[in-house]
mmCIF file of C-alpha atoms in Angstrom:
data_model
loop_
_atom_site.group_PDB
_atom_site.id
_atom_site.type_symbol
_atom_site.label_atom_id
_atom_site.label_comp_id
_atom_site.label_asym_id
_atom_site.label_seq_id
_atom_site.Cartn_x
_atom_site.Cartn_y
_atom_site.Cartn_z
ATOM 1 C CA MET A 1 168.869 27.847 -28.174
ATOM 2 C CA ILE A 2 167.294 29.611 -31.293
ATOM 3 C CA ASP A 3 166.485 32.889 -32.284
ATOM 4 C CA SER A 4 163.477 34.224 -33.256
ATOM 5 C CA ASP A 5 164.100 33.665 -36.931
ATOM 6 C CA GLY A 6 164.455 29.475 -36.334
ATOM 7 C CA GLY A 7 168.434 30.096 -36.295
ATOM 8 C CA VAL A 8 170.546 29.278 -33.799
ATOM 9 C CA ALA A 9 171.212 32.375 -31.652
ATOM 10 C CA PRO A 10 174.971 33.629 -30.715
ATOM 11 C CA CYS A 11 175.764 32.004 -26.765
ATOM 12 C CA LEU A 12 178.552 33.283 -25.490
ATOM 13 C CA LEU A 13 181.036 31.457 -22.576
ATOM 14 C CA PRO A 14 181.674 33.956 -19.320
ATOM 15 C CA SER A 15 185.387 35.143 -19.739
ATOM 16 C CA GLY A 16 188.021 33.112 -19.148
ATOM 17 C CA PHE A 17 187.044 30.161 -20.773
ATOM 18 C CA ARG A 18 187.327 28.695 -24.374
ATOM 19 C CA THR A 19 185.754 25.477 -26.312
ATOM 20 C CA ALA A 20 186.285 23.700 -29.856
ATOM 21 C CA GLY A 21 185.041 21.417 -31.602
ATOM 22 C CA VAL A 22 186.328 19.365 -34.340
ATOM 23 C CA ALA A 23 186.089 15.829 -36.207
ATOM 24 C CA CYS A 24 188.317 13.129 -35.279
ATOM 25 C CA GLY A 25 186.559 10.511 -37.275
ATOM 26 C CA ILE A 26 185.157 8.693 -34.846
ATOM 27 C CA LYS A 27 181.836 8.413 -36.440
ATOM 28 C CA ASP A 28 181.118 6.960 -39.703
ATOM 29 C CA ASP A 29 181.230 10.253 -41.612
ATOM 30 C CA PRO A 30 184.783 11.456 -40.760
ATOM 31 C CA THR A 31 183.873 15.122 -41.525
ATOM 32 C CA THR A 32 180.863 14.965 -38.350
ATOM 33 C CA LEU A 33 181.978 16.960 -35.465
ATOM 34 C CA ASP A 34 182.686 14.581 -32.796
ATOM 35 C CA LEU A 35 185.980 15.749 -30.082
ATOM 36 C CA ALA A 36 184.770 18.454 -28.174
ATOM 37 C CA LEU A 37 186.811 20.601 -25.520
ATOM 38 C CA PHE A 38 185.921 23.399 -22.904
ATOM 39 C CA VAL A 39 188.738 24.886 -20.986
ATOM 40 C CA ALA A 40 189.222 27.533 -18.283
ATOM 41 C CA ASP A 41 192.134 29.436 -18.402
ATOM 42 C CA GLY A 42 192.352 29.033 -14.214
ATOM 43 C CA PRO A 43 191.265 26.679 -11.944
ATOM 44 C CA VAL A 44 187.608 26.675 -11.288
ATOM 45 C CA ALA A 45 185.198 24.908 -8.743
ATOM 46 C CA ALA A 46 183.170 21.684 -10.236
ATOM 47 C CA ALA A 47 180.676 19.525 -9.532
ATOM 48 C CA GLY A 48 178.803 16.919 -10.717
ATOM 49 C CA VAL A 49 175.989 15.257 -11.516
ATOM 50 C CA PHE A 50 176.122 11.230 -12.234
ATOM 51 C CA THR A 51 174.401 8.481 -12.761
ATOM 52 C CA ALA A 52 172.887 6.437 -10.089
ATOM 53 C CA ASN A 53 173.057 3.076 -11.982
ATOM 54 C CA ARG A 54 175.632 0.587 -11.224
ATOM 55 C CA VAL A 55 176.525 0.200 -15.114
ATOM 56 C CA CYS A 56 178.348 3.664 -15.815
ATOM 57 C CA GLY A 57 180.816 3.532 -18.624
ATOM 58 C CA ALA A 58 184.140 4.754 -18.190
ATOM 59 C CA PRO A 59 183.980 8.198 -18.355
ATOM 60 C CA VAL A 60 181.368 8.426 -15.748
ATOM 61 C CA LYS A 61 183.741 6.214 -13.241
ATOM 62 C CA VAL A 62 186.703 8.463 -13.977
ATOM 63 C CA SER A 63 185.238 11.955 -13.812
ATOM 64 C CA ARG A 64 182.653 11.193 -10.028
ATOM 65 C CA GLU A 65 186.831 10.825 -8.737
ATOM 66 C CA ARG A 66 187.770 14.316 -9.901
ATOM 67 C CA VAL A 67 184.541 15.880 -8.471
ATOM 68 C CA PRO A 68 183.387 18.028 -6.447
ATOM 69 C CA GLY A 69 187.270 19.400 -6.699
ATOM 70 C CA GLU A 70 188.894 23.086 -6.820
ATOM 71 C CA ASP A 71 190.924 22.623 -9.585
ATOM 72 C CA VAL A 72 189.268 21.670 -12.465
ATOM 73 C CA ARG A 73 190.704 23.294 -15.468
ATOM 74 C CA ALA A 74 188.652 20.893 -18.574
ATOM 75 C CA VAL A 75 186.389 18.337 -19.522
ATOM 76 C CA VAL A 76 187.273 16.356 -23.173
ATOM 77 C CA ILE A 77 184.310 15.215 -24.562
ATOM 78 C CA ASN A 78 183.549 13.227 -27.788
ATOM 79 C CA SER A 79 180.867 11.479 -29.573
ATOM 80 C CA GLY A 80 180.412 8.342 -31.302
ATOM 81 C CA ASN A 81 181.436 6.204 -28.630
ATOM 82 C CA ALA A 82 180.237 5.768 -25.189
ATOM 83 C CA ASN A 83 183.503 3.851 -23.824
ATOM 84 C CA ALA A 84 180.544 2.287 -21.997
ATOM 85 C CA CYS A 85 180.791 -1.957 -20.969
ATOM 86 C CA THR A 86 185.043 -1.476 -21.487
ATOM 87 C CA GLY A 87 186.233 -2.585 -18.353
ATOM 88 C CA ALA A 88 189.671 -1.490 -17.033
ATOM 89 C CA ARG A 89 190.122 -0.818 -20.962
ATOM 90 C CA GLY A 90 188.241 1.422 -21.307
ATOM 91 C CA ILE A 91 189.230 3.375 -17.768
ATOM 92 C CA ALA A 92 192.658 3.530 -18.982
ATOM 93 C CA ASP A 93 191.175 5.710 -22.135
ATOM 94 C CA ALA A 94 189.430 7.564 -20.636
ATOM 95 C CA LYS A 95 192.450 8.978 -18.082
ATOM 96 C CA THR A 96 194.776 8.800 -21.334
ATOM 97 C CA MET A 97 192.131 11.160 -23.103
ATOM 98 C CA THR A 98 192.659 13.269 -19.721
ATOM 99 C CA GLU A 99 196.622 12.629 -19.704
ATOM 100 C CA VAL A 100 196.911 14.215 -23.032
ATOM 101 C CA VAL A 101 194.245 16.811 -22.832
ATOM 102 C CA ALA A 102 196.635 17.914 -19.243
ATOM 103 C CA ARG A 103 199.873 18.001 -22.012
ATOM 104 C CA GLU A 104 198.093 20.401 -24.520
ATOM 105 C CA ILE A 105 197.196 23.035 -21.738
ATOM 106 C CA ASP A 106 199.382 22.641 -19.329
ATOM 107 C CA CYS A 107 197.325 21.063 -16.482
ATOM 108 C CA ASP A 108 197.554 18.277 -14.081
ATOM 109 C CA PRO A 109 195.593 15.599 -15.897
ATOM 110 C CA GLU A 110 193.020 15.185 -12.540
ATOM 111 C CA ALA A 111 192.104 18.413 -13.631
ATOM 112 C CA VAL A 112 190.298 17.477 -16.317
ATOM 113 C CA LEU A 113 187.444 15.635 -16.371
ATOM 114 C CA VAL A 114 186.550 12.806 -19.437
ATOM 115 C CA CYS A 115 182.539 12.461 -20.584
ATOM 116 C CA SER A 116 181.896 10.381 -23.728
ATOM 117 C CA THR A 117 178.160 9.627 -25.923
ATOM 118 C CA GLY A 118 177.459 6.931 -27.718
ATOM 119 C CA VAL A 119 177.078 3.860 -28.879
ATOM 120 C CA ILE A 120 177.584 1.067 -25.868
ATOM 121 C CA GLY A 121 180.163 -1.537 -25.747
ATOM 122 C CA HIS A 122 182.679 -0.789 -28.218
ATOM 123 C CA TYR A 123 186.649 1.188 -27.081
ATOM 124 C CA LEU A 124 186.978 3.884 -28.474
ATOM 125 C CA PRO A 125 189.513 4.754 -31.403
ATOM 126 C CA LEU A 126 192.045 5.748 -28.990
ATOM 127 C CA GLU A 127 194.610 6.866 -31.384
ATOM 128 C CA LEU A 128 192.080 8.973 -33.369
ATOM 129 C CA ILE A 129 190.883 10.691 -30.461
ATOM 130 C CA THR A 130 194.927 11.593 -29.695
ATOM 131 C CA SER A 131 195.574 12.761 -32.571
ATOM 132 C CA GLY A 132 192.392 14.938 -32.650
ATOM 133 C CA ILE A 133 193.034 16.618 -28.917
ATOM 134 C CA PRO A 134 196.060 18.543 -30.309
ATOM 135 C CA ARG A 135 193.705 19.898 -32.338
ATOM 136 C CA VAL A 136 190.550 20.796 -30.722
ATOM 137 C CA ALA A 137 192.847 22.277 -28.444
ATOM 138 C CA SER A 138 194.867 24.153 -30.587
ATOM 139 C CA SER A 139 191.075 25.229 -31.687
ATOM 140 C CA LEU A 140 189.881 26.870 -28.517
ATOM 141 C CA SER A 141 188.405 30.237 -28.682
ATOM 142 C CA ASP A 142 185.482 32.010 -26.899
ATOM 143 C CA SER A 143 183.464 33.163 -29.897
ATOM 144 C CA PRO A 144 179.904 32.175 -30.326
ATOM 145 C CA GLU A 145 181.009 30.119 -33.314
ATOM 146 C CA ALA A 146 183.317 27.710 -31.027
ATOM 147 C CA PHE A 147 181.049 27.754 -28.872
ATOM 148 C CA HIS A 148 178.455 26.126 -31.611
ATOM 149 C CA ALA A 149 180.954 23.543 -32.816
ATOM 150 C CA ALA A 150 181.686 21.918 -29.780
ATOM 151 C CA ALA A 151 178.156 21.516 -28.990
ATOM 152 C CA ARG A 152 177.790 19.825 -32.085
ATOM 153 C CA ALA A 153 180.650 17.510 -31.826
ATOM 154 C CA MET A 154 179.059 16.320 -28.231
ATOM 155 C CA MET A 155 175.888 15.098 -30.209
ATOM 156 C CA THR A 156 174.866 11.807 -30.644
ATOM 157 C CA PRO A 157 173.381 10.882 -34.281
#
C-alpha cells in the first residue's frame, strides 16, 4: 500500500497473526528476501482459489488437498523458484517444506499451506529452504516491518 508521500504505508496484521521474510539464497542475489511465513497463533478456517489449468505446480497440488479447512495454522511461501513441472520430487519437496514449518511452530504438517513463485521447471534448492525456515520462524512478528519483509520475500523479480 502506497501512502500519500509515495512511500509504503504501514500495514497491520489481524490480532493473532505473525509473519516474517528472510533471504535464504534461492534468488541470484543471496541477500534478496525470498522466503516468507505467515502464522496464525491458533487454528483458523481457510479457503483457496487455485488455477483451473491441468498443469500446475507442486505447491498448488499440495495446498489444494488441504483447503478448505478449519485447522490451518500457516502458509510458507518461497520466490525465485515455482516448483512447477517437477513431478513427484516437487510434491515431496513441497510437503517437506510444510513438515519443517510444522516442527518450528508445533502443529500438524497438514495445517501448513505452501506457495511458490518463480522459475518453472527447476527443482527447489531444498537445503537452502529447509535451513531458512527456522530463521524465518524465529523472526515472526506482528509488526508492520515484518509484514513488509514477508511481502518483499514473496515477490518474483
